[in-house]
XYZ file of C-alpha atoms in Angstrom:
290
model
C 0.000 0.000 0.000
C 1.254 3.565 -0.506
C 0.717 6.487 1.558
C -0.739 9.652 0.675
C 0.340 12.988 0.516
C -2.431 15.465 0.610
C -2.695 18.805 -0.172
C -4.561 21.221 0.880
C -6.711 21.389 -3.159
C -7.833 17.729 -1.738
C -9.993 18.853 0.609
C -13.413 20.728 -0.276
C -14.361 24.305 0.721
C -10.499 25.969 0.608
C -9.818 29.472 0.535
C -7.170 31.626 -0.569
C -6.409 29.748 -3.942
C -6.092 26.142 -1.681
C -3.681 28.196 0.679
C -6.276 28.031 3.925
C -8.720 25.484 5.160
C -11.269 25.706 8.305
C -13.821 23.645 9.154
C -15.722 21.572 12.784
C -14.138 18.474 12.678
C -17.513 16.424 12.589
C -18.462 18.712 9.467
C -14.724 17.684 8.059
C -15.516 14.125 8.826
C -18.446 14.063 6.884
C -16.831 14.815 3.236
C -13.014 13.402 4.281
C -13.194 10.276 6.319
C -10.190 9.253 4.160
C -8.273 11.194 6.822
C -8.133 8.322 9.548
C -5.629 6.712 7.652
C -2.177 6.898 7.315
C -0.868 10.051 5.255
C 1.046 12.627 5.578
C 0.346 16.378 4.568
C 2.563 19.402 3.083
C 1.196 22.317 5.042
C 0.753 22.845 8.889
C -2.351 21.847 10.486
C -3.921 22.800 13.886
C -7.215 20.329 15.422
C -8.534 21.431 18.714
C -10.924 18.390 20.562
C -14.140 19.739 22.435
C -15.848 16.114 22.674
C -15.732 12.512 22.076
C -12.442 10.779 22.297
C -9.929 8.337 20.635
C -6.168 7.560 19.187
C -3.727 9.681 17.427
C -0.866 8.913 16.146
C 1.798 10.694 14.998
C 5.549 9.801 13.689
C 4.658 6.256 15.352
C 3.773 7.935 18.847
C 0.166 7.129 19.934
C -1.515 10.308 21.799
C -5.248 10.043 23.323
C -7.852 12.299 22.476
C -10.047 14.238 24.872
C -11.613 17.013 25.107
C -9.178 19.994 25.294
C -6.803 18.412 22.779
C -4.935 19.962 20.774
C -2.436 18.888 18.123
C -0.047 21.225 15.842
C 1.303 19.469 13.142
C 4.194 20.514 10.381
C 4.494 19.130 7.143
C 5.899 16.271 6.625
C 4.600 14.797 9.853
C 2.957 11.094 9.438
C -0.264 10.555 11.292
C -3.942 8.217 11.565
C -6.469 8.745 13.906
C -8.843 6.732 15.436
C -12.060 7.966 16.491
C -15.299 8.081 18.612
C -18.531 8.954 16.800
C -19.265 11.830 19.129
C -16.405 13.269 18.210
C -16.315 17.199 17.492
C -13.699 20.311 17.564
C -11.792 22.606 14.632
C -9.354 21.466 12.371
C -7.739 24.447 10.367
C -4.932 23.731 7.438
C -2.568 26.373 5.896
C 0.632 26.878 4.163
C 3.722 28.761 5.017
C 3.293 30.681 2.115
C 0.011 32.096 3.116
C 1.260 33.187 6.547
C 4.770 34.510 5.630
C 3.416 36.606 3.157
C 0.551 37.860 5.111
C 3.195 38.658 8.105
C 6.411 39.494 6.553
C 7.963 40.377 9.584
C 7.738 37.026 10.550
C 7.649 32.997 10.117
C 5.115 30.791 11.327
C 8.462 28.657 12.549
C 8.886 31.214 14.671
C 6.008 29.785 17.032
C 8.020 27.485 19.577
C 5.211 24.643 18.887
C 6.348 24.776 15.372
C 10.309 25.355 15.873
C 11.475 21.907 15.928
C 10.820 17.796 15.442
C 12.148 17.686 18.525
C 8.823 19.774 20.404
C 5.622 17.934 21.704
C 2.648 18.243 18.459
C 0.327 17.571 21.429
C -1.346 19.921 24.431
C -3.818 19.456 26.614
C -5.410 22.722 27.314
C -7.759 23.479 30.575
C -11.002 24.010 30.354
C -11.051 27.720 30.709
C -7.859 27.949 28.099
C -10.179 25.906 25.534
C -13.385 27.918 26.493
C -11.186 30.758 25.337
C -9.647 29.223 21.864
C -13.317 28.278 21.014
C -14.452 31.735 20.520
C -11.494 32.866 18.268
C -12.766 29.013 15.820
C -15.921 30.345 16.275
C -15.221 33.675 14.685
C -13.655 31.657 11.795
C -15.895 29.823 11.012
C -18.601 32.614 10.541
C -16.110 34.389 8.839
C -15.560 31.995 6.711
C -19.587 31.793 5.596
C -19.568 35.324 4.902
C -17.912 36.774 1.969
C -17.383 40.341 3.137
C -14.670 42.829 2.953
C -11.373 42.146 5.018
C -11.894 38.472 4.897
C -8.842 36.970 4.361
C -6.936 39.441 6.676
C -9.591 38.429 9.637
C -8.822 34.932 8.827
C -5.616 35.279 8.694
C -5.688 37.504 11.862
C -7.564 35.307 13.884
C -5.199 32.472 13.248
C -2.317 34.516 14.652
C -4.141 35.211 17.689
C -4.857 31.290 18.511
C -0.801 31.035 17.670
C -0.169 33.558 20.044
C -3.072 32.445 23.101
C -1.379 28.754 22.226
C 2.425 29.942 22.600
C 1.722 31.603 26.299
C 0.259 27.725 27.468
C 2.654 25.741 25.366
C 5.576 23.633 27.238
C 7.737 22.372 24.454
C 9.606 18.923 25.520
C 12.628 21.102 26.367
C 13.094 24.644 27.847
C 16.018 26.422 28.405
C 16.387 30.010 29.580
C 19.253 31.093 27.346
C 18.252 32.475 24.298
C 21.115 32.364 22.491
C 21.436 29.037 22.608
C 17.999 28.342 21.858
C 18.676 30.889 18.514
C 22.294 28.638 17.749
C 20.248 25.027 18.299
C 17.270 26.968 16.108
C 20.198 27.747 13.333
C 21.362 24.398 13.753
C 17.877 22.149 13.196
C 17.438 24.417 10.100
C 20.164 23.410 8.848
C 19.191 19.664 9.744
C 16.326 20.016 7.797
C 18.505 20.997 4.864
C 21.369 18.750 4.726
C 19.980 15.673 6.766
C 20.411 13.286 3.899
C 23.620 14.218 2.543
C 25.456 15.633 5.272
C 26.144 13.471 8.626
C 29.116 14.379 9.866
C 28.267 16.594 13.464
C 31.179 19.059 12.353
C 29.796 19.698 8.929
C 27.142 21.860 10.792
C 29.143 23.289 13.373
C 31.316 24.871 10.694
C 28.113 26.180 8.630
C 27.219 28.227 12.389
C 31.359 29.332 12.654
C 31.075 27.416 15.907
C 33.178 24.776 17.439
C 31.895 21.168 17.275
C 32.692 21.307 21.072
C 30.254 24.059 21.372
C 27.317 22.747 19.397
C 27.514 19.749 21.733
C 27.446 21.897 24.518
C 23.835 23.379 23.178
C 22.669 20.187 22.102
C 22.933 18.768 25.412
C 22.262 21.530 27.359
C 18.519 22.050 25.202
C 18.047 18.541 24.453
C 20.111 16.405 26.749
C 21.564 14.530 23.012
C 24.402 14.878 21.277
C 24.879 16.621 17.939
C 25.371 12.652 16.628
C 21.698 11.965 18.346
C 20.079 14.499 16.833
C 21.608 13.834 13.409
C 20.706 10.165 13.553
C 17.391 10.490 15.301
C 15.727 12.729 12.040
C 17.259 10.202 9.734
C 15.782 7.452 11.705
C 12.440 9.507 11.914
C 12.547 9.585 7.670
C 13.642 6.313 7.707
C 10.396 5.300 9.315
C 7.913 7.031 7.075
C 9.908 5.582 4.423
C 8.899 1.779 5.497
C 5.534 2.183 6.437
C 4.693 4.599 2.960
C 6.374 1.102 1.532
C 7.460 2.703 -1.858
C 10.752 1.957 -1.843
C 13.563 -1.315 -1.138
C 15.933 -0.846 1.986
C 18.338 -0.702 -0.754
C 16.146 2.777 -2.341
C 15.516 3.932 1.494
C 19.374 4.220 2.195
C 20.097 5.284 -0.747
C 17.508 7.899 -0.242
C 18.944 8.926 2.901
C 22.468 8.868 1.836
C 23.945 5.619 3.209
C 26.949 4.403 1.975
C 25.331 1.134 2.021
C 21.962 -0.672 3.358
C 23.800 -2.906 5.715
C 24.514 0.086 7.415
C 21.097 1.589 7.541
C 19.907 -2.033 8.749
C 22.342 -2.284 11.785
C 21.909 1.513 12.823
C 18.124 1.067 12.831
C 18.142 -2.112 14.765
C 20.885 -0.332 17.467
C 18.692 2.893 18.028
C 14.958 1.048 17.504
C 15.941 -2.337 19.510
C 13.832 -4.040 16.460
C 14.859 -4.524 12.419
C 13.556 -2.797 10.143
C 11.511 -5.707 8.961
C 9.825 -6.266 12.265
C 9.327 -2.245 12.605
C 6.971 -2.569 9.367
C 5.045 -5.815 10.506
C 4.497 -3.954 13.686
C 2.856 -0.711 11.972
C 0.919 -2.971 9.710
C -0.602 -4.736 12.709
C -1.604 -1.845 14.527
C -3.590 -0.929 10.969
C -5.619 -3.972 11.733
């Protein structure tokens, strides 16, 4: 079986040329049930839970739903859900491009929820912080019924604002009070994301930041409590994942993918850092699919 990718154009009732998407979950249910199973999506997507309950899983981490969930997902990220039929909330998609462009002063990486693989895609809000969310969906979804003058930029708007009343509740995994180290280990994960697959050597990055490898250790383990090495290896690991289950490609095409020398060495790395092969890692995720 292969995996989807969707877009945001796959899903009815877009807006902003298939750049924004807002809808009650149970309403999004109704026309995409395709969405329980396992995909993955190119734009950033936000779901808050106000009833019912179930599974979520997310780059092969299982989170339960209740009410006063919330998820933030990036791109890229692989996910299913399992669900109650009671189930009911918001679900909003959007693209960098439409929120870059709209703010030009700023990213929408710049939210901490959205700064890093490393950071926790799930939050469980209180009731009062979810009371308090609703009312900003609310006034998106009545926006988004009426076409009337300033639309997009109350859309947009009132997207920021949940980013913002999200950011002053949001723990990420791990805090650290010096913010020049969070900037360096920001500059560094960017660069990650970049040059994962063809560059793993620790010091190839600490030279791109004019740093000492020393020092990028230092910020890796004072942040994350992992070396530059386990960092490296753990988002090639993550890839290699979504790799097996989307089952396109041969361990041979997956290494060579991620820029292996060879599969062997894929194969034993995997089964070091997982504590299972690669082949047992798939007949797991298929068995949880049953």
């Amino acid at each position: 079986m292969i995996y989807p990718v969707y877009k945001i154009e796959n899903f009815e009732e877009t807006i902003f040329k298939n750049n924004f998407y807002v809808n009650s979950f149970a309403n999004h249910l109704k026309r995409h049930r395709f969405i329980e199973d396992l995909h993955r999506h190119n734009f950033y997507l936000l779901v808050l839970f106000t009833q019912g309950n179930g599974m979520h899983s997310i780059d092969f981490t299982n989170y339960t739903i209740q009410k006063g969930s919330l998820f933030l997902m990036q791109p890229g990220q692989m996910h299913s859900w399992k669900l109650s039929n009671n189930i009911e909330g918001y679900i909003i998609f959007y693209t960098k491009e439409i929120f870059d462009l709209y703010f030009k002063n700023k990213s929408v990486e710049n939210y901490p929820f959205f700064e890093s693989f490393q950071n926790n895609p799930e939050t469980i809000l209180s009731d009062e912080k979810r009371k308090q969310l609703e009312i900003y969906f609310d006034l998106m979804l009545e926006e988004k019924e009426h076409h009337l003058i300033y639309r997009k930029n109350k859309l947009i708007n009132l997207l920021d604002i949940i980013h913002i009343e999200i950011a002053r509740c949001y723990q990420p995994q791990n805090e650290n009070s010096n913010s020049n180290y969070n900037l360096k280990l920001k500059r560094f994960e960017t660069l990650l994301e970049k040059y994962y697959k063809k560059e793993k050597a620790p010091s190839f990055y600490a030279d791109k930041m004019a740093i000492t490898l020393k020092h990028l250790n230092r910020i890796t383990k004072s942040i994350l409590d992992k070396t530059v090495t386990d960092v490296i290896t753990e988002r090639l690991l993550l890839e290699g994942k979504r790799l097996l289950v989307e089952r396109k490609l041969s361990i041979n095409q997956i290494a060579d993918e991620l820029g292996f020398t060879s599969p062997n060495y894929f194969i034993k790395l995997f089964k070091k850092r997982e504590g299972i092969t690669t082949k047992e890692f798939v007949q797991k995720m298929k068995s949880q699919e049953l």
